[in-house]
mmCIF file of C-alpha atoms in Angstrom:
data_model
loop_
_atom_site.group_PDB
_atom_site.id
_atom_site.type_symbol
_atom_site.label_atom_id
_atom_site.label_comp_id
_atom_site.label_asym_id
_atom_site.label_seq_id
_atom_site.Cartn_x
_atom_site.Cartn_y
_atom_site.Cartn_z
ATOM 1 C CA MET B 1 67.427 15.239 155.732
ATOM 2 C CA SER B 2 66.361 13.444 152.456
ATOM 3 C CA SER B 3 65.810 9.801 152.243
ATOM 4 C CA PRO B 4 68.089 7.703 149.719
ATOM 5 C CA THR B 5 66.747 7.300 146.514
ATOM 6 C CA PRO B 6 65.402 3.848 146.011
ATOM 7 C CA ALA B 7 67.299 1.415 143.973
ATOM 8 C CA ALA B 8 66.288 0.634 140.548
ATOM 9 C CA ARG B 9 64.634 -2.668 139.846
ATOM 10 C CA TYR B 10 64.152 -4.419 136.754
ATOM 11 C CA VAL B 11 62.904 -7.632 135.444
ATOM 12 C CA PRO B 12 64.681 -8.235 132.069
ATOM 13 C CA ASP B 13 62.958 -11.142 129.961
ATOM 14 C CA ALA B 14 64.454 -13.667 128.098
ATOM 15 C CA SER B 15 63.999 -11.660 124.581
ATOM 16 C CA VAL B 16 66.539 -9.177 126.431
ATOM 17 C CA GLY B 17 68.844 -11.875 127.876
ATOM 18 C CA ALA B 18 69.414 -13.552 124.645
ATOM 19 C CA LYS B 19 70.525 -10.410 122.822
ATOM 20 C CA LEU B 20 73.311 -10.378 125.024
ATOM 21 C CA PHE B 21 74.912 -13.165 123.117
ATOM 22 C CA VAL B 22 73.452 -12.805 119.680
ATOM 23 C CA ALA B 23 73.376 -10.086 117.373
ATOM 24 C CA GLU B 24 69.602 -9.350 116.948
ATOM 25 C CA GLU B 25 67.836 -6.094 116.607
ATOM 26 C CA HIS B 26 68.684 -4.108 119.802
ATOM 27 C CA TRP B 27 71.680 -6.284 120.950
ATOM 28 C CA VAL B 28 73.466 -3.055 121.638
ATOM 29 C CA GLU B 29 70.725 -1.778 123.860
ATOM 30 C CA ALA B 30 70.795 -5.056 125.637
ATOM 31 C CA ARG B 31 74.467 -4.891 126.273
ATOM 32 C CA ALA B 32 74.218 -1.350 127.635
ATOM 33 C CA PHE B 33 71.253 -2.399 129.846
ATOM 34 C CA PHE B 34 73.028 -5.394 131.291
ATOM 35 C CA SER B 35 76.254 -3.229 131.652
ATOM 36 C CA ARG B 36 74.163 -1.293 134.682
ATOM 37 C CA LEU B 37 74.904 -4.355 136.911
ATOM 38 C CA GLU B 38 78.440 -3.141 137.118
ATOM 39 C CA SER B 39 77.986 0.568 136.658
ATOM 40 C CA GLU B 40 75.079 0.906 138.841
ATOM 41 C CA PRO B 41 75.869 -1.179 141.836
ATOM 42 C CA GLU B 42 72.498 -0.359 143.754
ATOM 43 C CA ALA B 43 70.291 -1.465 140.472
ATOM 44 C CA VAL B 44 68.655 -4.909 141.230
ATOM 45 C CA PHE B 45 67.820 -7.396 138.424
ATOM 46 C CA CYS B 46 65.446 -9.901 139.247
ATOM 47 C CA VAL B 47 64.466 -12.829 136.874
ATOM 48 C CA PRO B 48 62.313 -16.098 137.132
ATOM 49 C CA GLU B 49 64.176 -19.100 137.292
ATOM 50 C CA LEU B 50 62.605 -19.598 133.763
ATOM 51 C CA PHE B 51 64.613 -16.817 132.280
ATOM 52 C CA TYR B 52 67.918 -19.333 132.265
ATOM 53 C CA THR B 53 65.996 -21.865 130.338
ATOM 54 C CA GLU B 54 64.466 -19.741 127.832
ATOM 55 C CA VAL B 55 67.724 -17.936 126.881
ATOM 56 C CA ALA B 56 69.336 -21.342 126.644
ATOM 57 C CA ASN B 57 66.481 -22.501 124.294
ATOM 58 C CA VAL B 58 67.338 -19.284 121.863
ATOM 59 C CA LEU B 59 71.008 -20.339 121.824
ATOM 60 C CA TRP B 60 70.172 -23.877 121.162
ATOM 61 C CA LYS B 61 68.301 -22.466 118.032
ATOM 62 C CA TYR B 62 71.017 -20.527 117.134
ATOM 63 C CA VAL B 63 73.397 -23.533 117.097
ATOM 64 C CA ARG B 64 70.859 -25.677 115.159
ATOM 65 C CA ARG B 65 69.995 -22.946 112.641
ATOM 66 C CA ASP B 66 72.432 -20.114 112.542
ATOM 67 C CA GLY B 67 75.876 -21.596 112.885
ATOM 68 C CA MET B 68 76.734 -20.644 116.336
ATOM 69 C CA SER B 69 79.034 -23.208 117.957
ATOM 70 C CA ALA B 70 78.050 -25.178 120.752
ATOM 71 C CA SER B 71 80.921 -24.152 122.762
ATOM 72 C CA ASP B 72 80.266 -20.581 122.223
ATOM 73 C CA ALA B 73 76.549 -21.039 123.130
ATOM 74 C CA ALA B 74 77.699 -23.022 126.456
ATOM 75 C CA ASP B 75 80.133 -20.202 127.185
ATOM 76 C CA SER B 76 77.357 -17.619 126.892
ATOM 77 C CA LEU B 77 75.054 -19.557 129.302
ATOM 78 C CA ARG B 78 78.193 -19.782 131.779
ATOM 79 C CA ARG B 79 78.391 -15.987 131.525
ATOM 80 C CA LEU B 80 74.761 -15.422 131.709
ATOM 81 C CA ARG B 81 74.605 -17.648 135.200
ATOM 82 C CA HIS B 82 77.385 -15.585 136.467
ATOM 83 C CA LEU B 83 75.460 -12.359 136.146
ATOM 84 C CA ALA B 84 74.473 -10.747 139.810
ATOM 85 C CA MET B 85 70.727 -11.213 139.225
ATOM 86 C CA GLU B 86 68.331 -12.399 141.760
ATOM 87 C CA ARG B 87 66.499 -15.467 140.942
ATOM 88 C CA VAL B 88 62.848 -15.934 141.656
ATOM 89 C CA GLY B 89 61.670 -19.648 142.280
ATOM 90 C CA LEU B 90 58.714 -21.053 140.549
ATOM 91 C CA ASP B 91 56.844 -21.591 144.081
ATOM 92 C CA THR B 92 56.826 -18.016 144.598
ATOM 93 C CA ILE B 93 55.271 -17.026 141.338
ATOM 94 C CA LEU B 94 53.583 -19.882 139.731
ATOM 95 C CA ASP B 95 49.770 -19.431 140.927
ATOM 96 C CA ASP B 96 50.214 -15.409 139.930
ATOM 97 C CA ALA B 97 51.713 -16.304 136.447
ATOM 98 C CA PHE B 98 48.988 -18.795 135.872
ATOM 99 C CA GLY B 99 46.181 -16.353 136.658
ATOM 100 C CA LEU B 100 47.753 -13.630 134.594
ATOM 101 C CA ALA B 101 48.297 -15.799 131.770
ATOM 102 C CA ILE B 102 44.508 -16.703 131.694
ATOM 103 C CA LYS B 103 43.320 -13.078 132.513
ATOM 104 C CA LEU B 104 45.700 -11.555 129.867
ATOM 105 C CA GLY B 105 45.782 -14.168 127.018
ATOM 106 C CA ILE B 106 49.464 -14.620 127.296
ATOM 107 C CA THR B 107 51.835 -17.810 127.938
ATOM 108 C CA VAL B 108 52.537 -18.573 131.307
ATOM 109 C CA TYR B 109 56.155 -18.312 130.569
ATOM 110 C CA ASP B 110 55.542 -14.496 129.804
ATOM 111 C CA ALA B 111 53.176 -14.048 132.540
ATOM 112 C CA SER B 112 55.905 -15.443 134.909
ATOM 113 C CA TYR B 113 57.927 -12.323 134.366
ATOM 114 C CA LEU B 114 55.053 -9.996 135.298
ATOM 115 C CA ALA B 115 54.551 -12.182 138.445
ATOM 116 C CA VAL B 116 58.277 -11.544 139.273
ATOM 117 C CA ALA B 117 57.790 -7.627 138.591
ATOM 118 C CA ARG B 118 54.880 -7.654 141.178
ATOM 119 C CA VAL B 119 56.611 -9.716 143.837
ATOM 120 C CA ALA B 120 59.982 -7.635 143.553
ATOM 121 C CA ASN B 121 58.397 -4.344 142.943
ATOM 122 C CA ALA B 122 60.280 -4.033 139.696
ATOM 123 C CA GLN B 123 59.646 -2.983 136.057
ATOM 124 C CA ILE B 124 59.742 -5.229 133.354
ATOM 125 C CA VAL B 125 62.190 -4.623 130.313
ATOM 126 C CA THR B 126 61.404 -6.427 127.270
ATOM 127 C CA ALA B 127 61.916 -6.392 123.326
ATOM 128 C CA ASP B 128 58.594 -8.358 123.388
ATOM 129 C CA VAL B 129 55.774 -6.088 122.181
ATOM 130 C CA PRO B 130 52.694 -8.490 123.370
ATOM 131 C CA LEU B 131 54.515 -8.806 126.868
ATOM 132 C CA PHE B 132 55.019 -4.990 126.935
ATOM 133 C CA GLU B 133 51.337 -4.626 126.307
ATOM 134 C CA ALA B 134 50.229 -7.043 128.725
ATOM 135 C CA ALA B 135 52.227 -5.295 131.666
ATOM 136 C CA GLY B 136 50.430 -2.061 130.559
ATOM 137 C CA GLN B 137 46.905 -3.772 130.838
ATOM 138 C CA GLU B 138 47.615 -4.970 134.213
ATOM 139 C CA GLY B 139 49.413 -1.760 135.390
ATOM 140 C CA ILE B 140 52.818 -3.393 135.781
ATOM 141 C CA PRO B 141 55.633 -0.569 134.835
ATOM 142 C CA ALA B 142 57.456 -1.889 131.952
ATOM 143 C CA LEU B 143 60.154 -0.263 129.366
ATOM 144 C CA ARG B 144 60.679 -1.503 125.950
ATOM 145 C CA LEU B 145 64.519 -2.405 125.458
ATOM 146 C CA ARG B 146 64.854 0.477 123.014
ATOM 147 C CA ASP B 147 63.889 2.876 125.693
ATOM 148 C CA ALA B 148 65.743 1.298 128.737
ATOM 149 C CA VAL B 149 69.066 2.970 127.962
ATOM 150 C CA PRO B 150 69.924 6.309 126.904
ATOM 151 C CA SER B 151 70.386 7.105 123.022
ATOM 152 C CA PRO B 152 73.885 7.521 121.993
ATOM 153 C CA LEU B 153 72.918 10.635 120.218
ATOM 154 C CA GLY B 154 71.638 12.232 123.414
#
C-alpha cells in the first residue's frame, strides 16, 4: 500500500500577493497560483504576518500614485485576509529571519519568507529575483512565480 502524496506547501511573498490585485507583470500567473487554494484543497499556503502589511503597502502606493481608489484597495485587503492561508507569527521566525538577513545580505522582510519556508517545510514562490537567489544560496526550495503555474500554451 502506497503512502499518500504529501500536500504541496507554498510560501508566497508579497510580490506575488500584490499581483492578485494590481495588473503588474505576471499578474495572470499570480491569480492562477492563488486559485490553487480552491482547486487543490490539499495545498497549504503559509505566510508571515508581515505579508499582509507588505501587500497593504503596495496597494497604498497604487492609491497614492496610480489612481486606484481607496475603496478598491480596502476591498482587496479584505479579500486577501479571507484567503485560506496559515499565518506564521513574528515570535516563531524573527531570530531565524534576522540571522538569514545578515548572512545573505537581504532585508529582514525578505528573510522572513525564508524563515517561514524553513519552519513550514515549504517552498517560496516569488517574483523577486534577489529573494529567489537568496533562497537558492540557503538551499531553500523556491519557484519563480512565472514557473509556479503551468503555461497556458502547454
